[in-house]
PDB file of C-alpha atoms in Angstrom:
ATOM      1  CA  MET A   1      26.489  -5.658   9.164  1.00 63.00           C
ATOM      2  CA  ASN A   2      26.658  -6.226  12.715  1.00 83.00           C
ATOM      3  CA  TYR A   3      24.372  -8.718  13.746  1.00 86.00           C
ATOM      4  CA  LYS A   4      25.250  -8.650  17.587  1.00 91.00           C
ATOM      5  CA  GLU A   5      24.149  -4.876  17.372  1.00 91.00           C
ATOM      6  CA  LEU A   6      21.569  -5.405  15.276  1.00 92.00           C
ATOM      7  CA  ILE A   7      20.270  -8.355  18.480  1.00 94.00           C
ATOM      8  CA  HIS A   8      21.305  -5.584  20.979  1.00 94.00           C
ATOM      9  CA  ILE A   9      19.465  -2.704  20.015  1.00 94.00           C
ATOM     10  CA  ALA A  10      16.327  -5.219  19.219  1.00 95.00           C
ATOM     11  CA  ILE A  11      16.359  -6.470  22.605  1.00 96.00           C
ATOM     12  CA  GLN A  12      17.380  -3.581  24.312  1.00 96.00           C
ATOM     13  CA  LEU A  13      14.483  -1.602  22.384  1.00 96.00           C
ATOM     14  CA  ILE A  14      12.246  -4.472  23.673  1.00 96.00           C
ATOM     15  CA  SER A  15      13.161  -4.732  27.077  1.00 96.00           C
ATOM     16  CA  SER A  16      14.622  -1.428  28.507  1.00 96.00           C
ATOM     17  CA  PRO A  17      12.946   1.365  25.772  1.00 96.00           C
ATOM     18  CA  VAL A  18      14.180   4.433  27.267  1.00 95.00           C
ATOM     19  CA  ARG A  19      17.850   3.182  27.680  1.00 96.00           C
ATOM     20  CA  ALA A  20      17.882   2.312  23.687  1.00 96.00           C
ATOM     21  CA  TRP A  21      16.549   5.233  22.762  1.00 96.00           C
ATOM     22  CA  GLU A  22      18.804   7.441  24.660  1.00 96.00           C
ATOM     23  CA  GLU A  23      21.461   5.368  23.094  1.00 94.00           C
ATOM     24  CA  ILE A  24      19.903   5.981  19.888  1.00 95.00           C
ATOM     25  CA  ARG A  25      19.809   9.779  20.548  1.00 94.00           C
ATOM     26  CA  LEU A  26      23.807   9.847  20.736  1.00 94.00           C
ATOM     27  CA  GLN A  27      24.336   8.461  17.483  1.00 90.00           C
ATOM     28  CA  GLU A  28      25.715  11.141  15.049  1.00 88.00           C
ATOM     29  CA  ASP A  29      24.542   9.678  11.879  1.00 91.00           C
ATOM     30  CA  ARG A  30      20.811   9.331  11.581  1.00 91.00           C
ATOM     31  CA  ARG A  31      21.267   7.312   8.578  1.00 91.00           C
ATOM     32  CA  LYS A  32      23.181   4.825  10.352  1.00 90.00           C
ATOM     33  CA  VAL A  33      19.403   3.450  11.150  1.00 93.00           C
ATOM     34  CA  PHE A  34      19.288   1.980   7.402  1.00 92.00           C
ATOM     35  CA  THR A  35      21.831  -0.099   7.153  1.00 92.00           C
ATOM     36  CA  ALA A  36      22.391  -1.082  10.624  1.00 92.00           C
ATOM     37  CA  PHE A  37      18.696  -2.057  11.462  1.00 95.00           C
ATOM     38  CA  VAL A  38      15.837  -1.518   8.864  1.00 96.00           C
ATOM     39  CA  TYR A  39      17.346  -2.920   6.167  1.00 96.00           C
ATOM     40  CA  PRO A  40      18.737  -6.325   7.846  1.00 96.00           C
ATOM     41  CA  MET A  41      15.407  -6.487  10.050  1.00 97.00           C
ATOM     42  CA  ILE A  42      13.718  -6.247   6.738  1.00 97.00           C
ATOM     43  CA  GLY A  43      15.957  -9.132   4.929  1.00 96.00           C
ATOM     44  CA  LEU A  44      15.439 -11.286   8.286  1.00 96.00           C
ATOM     45  CA  CYS A  45      11.546 -11.024   7.674  1.00 97.00           C
ATOM     46  CA  GLY A  46      11.830 -11.981   4.746  1.00 96.00           C
ATOM     47  CA  LEU A  47      14.084 -14.896   5.095  1.00 96.00           C
ATOM     48  CA  SER A  48      11.834 -16.350   7.913  1.00 97.00           C
ATOM     49  CA  VAL A  49       8.921 -15.792   5.832  1.00 96.00           C
ATOM     50  CA  PHE A  50      10.207 -17.742   3.276  1.00 96.00           C
ATOM     51  CA  ILE A  51      11.982 -20.627   5.274  1.00 95.00           C
ATOM     52  CA  GLY A  52       8.234 -20.981   6.634  1.00 94.00           C
ATOM     53  CA  SER A  53       6.307 -20.969   3.513  1.00 93.00           C
ATOM     54  CA  LEU A  54       8.944 -23.612   2.381  1.00 92.00           C
ATOM     55  CA  LEU A  55       8.005 -25.357   5.280  1.00 91.00           C
ATOM     56  CA  VAL A  56       3.916 -24.692   4.687  1.00 88.00           C
ATOM     57  CA  LYS A  57       3.854 -25.799   1.563  1.00 85.00           C
ATOM     58  CA  GLY A  58       6.667 -27.957   1.319  1.00 82.00           C
ATOM     59  CA  TRP A  59       9.517 -28.466  -0.937  1.00 81.00           C
ATOM     60  CA  ASP A  60       7.858 -30.533  -3.857  1.00 81.00           C
ATOM     61  CA  GLY A  61       8.149 -28.590  -6.467  1.00 81.00           C
ATOM     62  CA  PRO A  62       8.564 -25.319  -8.508  1.00 84.00           C
ATOM     63  CA  GLU A  63       4.755 -23.913  -7.113  1.00 86.00           C
ATOM     64  CA  SER A  64       6.052 -23.886  -3.579  1.00 88.00           C
ATOM     65  CA  PHE A  65       9.352 -22.363  -4.234  1.00 89.00           C
ATOM     66  CA  GLN A  66       6.809 -19.530  -6.314  1.00 90.00           C
ATOM     67  CA  TYR A  67       4.512 -19.066  -3.263  1.00 90.00           C
ATOM     68  CA  ALA A  68       7.625 -18.727  -1.243  1.00 92.00           C
ATOM     69  CA  MET A  69       8.977 -16.189  -2.965  1.00 93.00           C
ATOM     70  CA  THR A  70       5.858 -14.584  -3.739  1.00 92.00           C
ATOM     71  CA  GLN A  71       4.929 -14.686  -0.110  1.00 93.00           C
ATOM     72  CA  CYS A  72       8.528 -12.934   1.003  1.00 95.00           C
ATOM     73  CA  CYS A  73       8.494 -10.214  -1.382  1.00 94.00           C
ATOM     74  CA  ALA A  74       5.144  -9.515  -0.173  1.00 94.00           C
ATOM     75  CA  VAL A  75       6.455  -9.169   3.324  1.00 96.00           C
ATOM     76  CA  ALA A  76       9.617  -7.034   1.888  1.00 96.00           C
ATOM     77  CA  VAL A  77       8.158  -4.940   0.012  1.00 96.00           C
ATOM     78  CA  SER A  78       5.216  -4.209   3.120  1.00 97.00           C
ATOM     79  CA  LEU A  79       7.939  -3.616   5.303  1.00 97.00           C
ATOM     80  CA  PHE A  80       9.740  -1.543   3.335  1.00 97.00           C
ATOM     81  CA  GLY A  81       7.287   0.819   1.946  1.00 97.00           C
ATOM     82  CA  GLY A  82       5.268   0.952   4.953  1.00 97.00           C
ATOM     83  CA  TYR A  83       8.508   2.227   6.693  1.00 98.00           C
ATOM     84  CA  PHE A  84       9.184   5.178   4.531  1.00 97.00           C
ATOM     85  CA  LEU A  85       5.839   5.859   4.417  1.00 97.00           C
ATOM     86  CA  ALA A  86       4.932   6.019   8.088  1.00 97.00           C
ATOM     87  CA  ALA A  87       7.794   7.986   8.292  1.00 97.00           C
ATOM     88  CA  TYR A  88       6.820  10.457   5.516  1.00 97.00           C
ATOM     89  CA  LEU A  89       3.287  10.735   7.250  1.00 97.00           C
ATOM     90  CA  ILE A  90       4.860  11.022  11.275  1.00 97.00           C
ATOM     91  CA  ASN A  91       7.265  13.859   9.410  1.00 97.00           C
ATOM     92  CA  GLY A  92       3.866  15.233   8.298  1.00 96.00           C
ATOM     93  CA  LEU A  93       2.458  15.233  11.485  1.00 95.00           C
ATOM     94  CA  CYS A  94       5.224  16.596  13.061  1.00 94.00           C
ATOM     95  CA  VAL A  95       4.965  19.439  10.853  1.00 95.00           C
ATOM     96  CA  ARG A  96       1.299  20.294  10.835  1.00 95.00           C
ATOM     97  CA  MET A  97      -0.222  19.348  14.083  1.00 94.00           C
ATOM     98  CA  PHE A  98       2.510  19.685  16.394  1.00 92.00           C
ATOM     99  CA  GLN A  99       4.085  22.563  15.093  1.00 91.00           C
ATOM    100  CA  MET A 100       7.605  20.948  15.210  1.00 93.00           C
ATOM    101  CA  ASN A 101      10.636  21.091  12.742  1.00 93.00           C
ATOM    102  CA  ASN A 102      10.339  19.241   9.544  1.00 94.00           C
ATOM    103  CA  ASP A 103      13.328  16.823  10.208  1.00 94.00           C
ATOM    104  CA  MET A 104      12.879  13.898   8.163  1.00 96.00           C
ATOM    105  CA  LEU A 105      16.384  11.941   9.065  1.00 96.00           C
ATOM    106  CA  LEU A 106      15.503  12.384  12.417  1.00 96.00           C
ATOM    107  CA  THR A 107      11.471  11.156  11.828  1.00 97.00           C
ATOM    108  CA  GLN A 108      13.150   8.031   9.750  1.00 97.00           C
ATOM    109  CA  GLN A 109      15.255   7.146  12.324  1.00 97.00           C
ATOM    110  CA  PHE A 110      12.477   7.302  14.982  1.00 97.00           C
ATOM    111  CA  ALA A 111      10.430   5.293  12.633  1.00 97.00           C
ATOM    112  CA  GLY A 112      12.785   2.560  11.853  1.00 97.00           C
ATOM    113  CA  TYR A 113      13.815   1.871  15.420  1.00 97.00           C
ATOM    114  CA  ALA A 114      10.397   1.979  16.710  1.00 97.00           C
ATOM    115  CA  LEU A 115       9.068  -0.577  14.109  1.00 97.00           C
ATOM    116  CA  VAL A 116      11.211  -3.513  16.112  1.00 97.00           C
ATOM    117  CA  VAL A 117       8.247  -5.152  17.112  1.00 96.00           C
ATOM    118  CA  PRO A 118       6.566  -5.534  13.935  1.00 96.00           C
ATOM    119  CA  PHE A 119       9.794  -6.674  12.940  1.00 97.00           C
ATOM    120  CA  LEU A 120      10.510  -9.194  15.595  1.00 96.00           C
ATOM    121  CA  LEU A 121       6.864 -10.191  15.081  1.00 96.00           C
ATOM    122  CA  GLN A 122       7.287 -10.955  11.751  1.00 96.00           C
ATOM    123  CA  ILE A 123      10.253 -13.104  12.064  1.00 96.00           C
ATOM    124  CA  ILE A 124       8.438 -14.923  14.537  1.00 95.00           C
ATOM    125  CA  ILE A 125       5.286 -15.456  12.360  1.00 95.00           C
ATOM    126  CA  GLY A 126       7.030 -15.810   9.357  1.00 94.00           C
ATOM    127  CA  VAL A 127       8.533 -19.296  10.555  1.00 94.00           C
ATOM    128  CA  LEU A 128       5.366 -19.851  12.942  1.00 92.00           C
ATOM    129  CA  PRO A 129       2.598 -19.238  11.419  1.00 89.00           C
ATOM    130  CA  ASP A 130       0.195 -20.501  14.125  1.00 89.00           C
ATOM    131  CA  PHE A 131       1.053 -17.432  16.576  1.00 91.00           C
ATOM    132  CA  ASN A 132      -0.590 -15.085  14.223  1.00 89.00           C
ATOM    133  CA  ILE A 133      -3.433 -14.591  16.872  1.00 90.00           C
ATOM    134  CA  ILE A 134      -0.744 -13.926  19.790  1.00 91.00           C
ATOM    135  CA  ALA A 135       1.292 -11.779  17.551  1.00 91.00           C
ATOM    136  CA  LEU A 136      -1.814  -9.402  16.855  1.00 89.00           C
ATOM    137  CA  LEU A 137      -2.092  -8.885  20.385  1.00 92.00           C
ATOM    138  CA  LEU A 138       1.379  -8.187  21.065  1.00 93.00           C
ATOM    139  CA  GLN A 139       1.820  -5.884  18.349  1.00 92.00           C
ATOM    140  CA  PHE A 140       0.582  -3.217  20.423  1.00 94.00           C
ATOM    141  CA  TYR A 141       3.753  -2.819  22.400  1.00 96.00           C
ATOM    142  CA  ILE A 142       5.114  -0.764  19.908  1.00 97.00           C
ATOM    143  CA  VAL A 143       2.759   2.032  21.895  1.00 97.00           C
ATOM    144  CA  TYR A 144       5.055   1.512  24.606  1.00 97.00           C
ATOM    145  CA  VAL A 145       8.088   2.106  22.437  1.00 97.00           C
ATOM    146  CA  VAL A 146       6.938   4.896  20.852  1.00 97.00           C
ATOM    147  CA  TRP A 147       5.930   6.966  24.144  1.00 97.00           C
ATOM    148  CA  GLU A 148       9.184   6.582  25.324  1.00 97.00           C
ATOM    149  CA  GLY A 149      10.942   7.456  22.255  1.00 96.00           C
ATOM    150  CA  SER A 150       8.784  10.516  21.333  1.00 96.00           C
ATOM    151  CA  ILE A 151      10.336  12.229  24.734  1.00 95.00           C
ATOM    152  CA  VAL A 152      13.879  10.882  24.035  1.00 95.00           C
ATOM    153  CA  LEU A 153      14.533  11.064  21.102  1.00 94.00           C
ATOM    154  CA  MET A 154      11.541  13.291  18.760  1.00 95.00           C
ATOM    155  CA  ASP A 155      11.522  15.885  22.102  1.00 92.00           C
ATOM    156  CA  VAL A 156       7.800  15.907  21.802  1.00 94.00           C
ATOM    157  CA  THR A 157       5.834  18.481  24.409  1.00 93.00           C
ATOM    158  CA  GLU A 158       4.311  16.468  27.103  1.00 94.00           C
ATOM    159  CA  LYS A 159       1.119  18.251  26.461  1.00 95.00           C
ATOM    160  CA  ASP A 160       1.512  16.562  22.662  1.00 95.00           C
ATOM    161  CA  ARG A 161       2.941  13.353  23.717  1.00 96.00           C
ATOM    162  CA  LEU A 162       0.204  10.921  24.047  1.00 97.00           C
ATOM    163  CA  ARG A 163      -1.873  12.141  20.693  1.00 96.00           C
ATOM    164  CA  PHE A 164       1.675  11.649  19.039  1.00 97.00           C
ATOM    165  CA  THR A 165       2.438   8.108  20.725  1.00 97.00           C
ATOM    166  CA  ILE A 166      -1.279   6.920  19.404  1.00 97.00           C
ATOM    167  CA  LEU A 167      -1.149   8.518  15.956  1.00 97.00           C
ATOM    168  CA  SER A 168       2.680   7.192  15.280  1.00 97.00           C
ATOM    169  CA  SER A 169       1.568   3.872  16.850  1.00 97.00           C
ATOM    170  CA  ILE A 170      -1.338   3.643  14.318  1.00 97.00           C
ATOM    171  CA  LEU A 171       0.580   4.695  11.391  1.00 97.00           C
ATOM    172  CA  LEU A 172       3.235   2.372  12.172  1.00 97.00           C
ATOM    173  CA  ILE A 173       1.150  -0.515  12.837  1.00 97.00           C
ATOM    174  CA  ALA A 174      -1.162   0.428   9.927  1.00 97.00           C
ATOM    175  CA  CYS A 175       0.990   1.212   6.791  1.00 97.00           C
ATOM    176  CA  PRO A 176       3.006  -2.021   6.381  1.00 97.00           C
ATOM    177  CA  VAL A 177      -0.557  -3.699   6.709  1.00 95.00           C
ATOM    178  CA  VAL A 178      -1.885  -1.817   4.076  1.00 97.00           C
ATOM    179  CA  ILE A 179       0.540  -2.181   1.734  1.00 97.00           C
ATOM    180  CA  GLN A 180       0.865  -5.604   1.916  1.00 95.00           C
ATOM    181  CA  PHE A 181      -2.918  -6.087   1.473  1.00 95.00           C
ATOM    182  CA  VAL A 182      -2.759  -4.080  -1.744  1.00 95.00           C
ATOM    183  CA  PHE A 183       0.569  -5.978  -3.366  1.00 94.00           C
ATOM    184  CA  ASN A 184      -1.426  -9.321  -2.270  1.00 90.00           C
ATOM    185  CA  LYS A 185      -4.635  -8.069  -4.516  1.00 93.00           C
ATOM    186  CA  LEU A 186      -2.548  -6.969  -7.265  1.00 92.00           C
ATOM    187  CA  THR A 187      -0.503 -10.434  -7.546  1.00 88.00           C
ATOM    188  CA  VAL A 188      -3.748 -12.008  -7.526  1.00 86.00           C
ATOM    189  CA  MET A 189      -4.839  -9.926 -10.107  1.00 89.00           C
ATOM    190  CA  LEU A 190      -2.122  -9.752 -12.273  1.00 85.00           C
ATOM    191  CA  ASN A 191      -1.583 -13.751 -12.032  1.00 75.00           C
TER     192      ASN A 191
END
């Protein structure tokens, strides 16, 4: 795992999405998004939530460790499941609404890199939970990242670009949130 490349692509997607999407488009192996970006980012998100939970609850007993592990698992499951669910739904949108080809690998590549904003915000919120309100506002930066990626990577036509951007952004934000909500409710019910 190359963390230097991971940080480079994350910063580039935030600071200059057009250039980042151009580099991503040139990648020959579309499956690279899994091992080079999505899985390490989910791991970093889980680690930050684990550390942040221990800082909030303290280190005084097994209850704090159990709480930290539960929170870490909730974030990892929500991001992992939310990523694949969003990619699946975006691919369905591309086929049904925008008459594009069914290309799940391309959609997974797009969704994985477009989730850079929620990933980075989750890492920050995991350690600094007081910034939750600011993160709610900053998560809408994903709209700009998706807007630029829709033309460069997904080849969406100009007339469909706005609809694609809004629907994809909603799915990329909502899917992990819904899965985390369900996971937390199930955890409470099953305890």
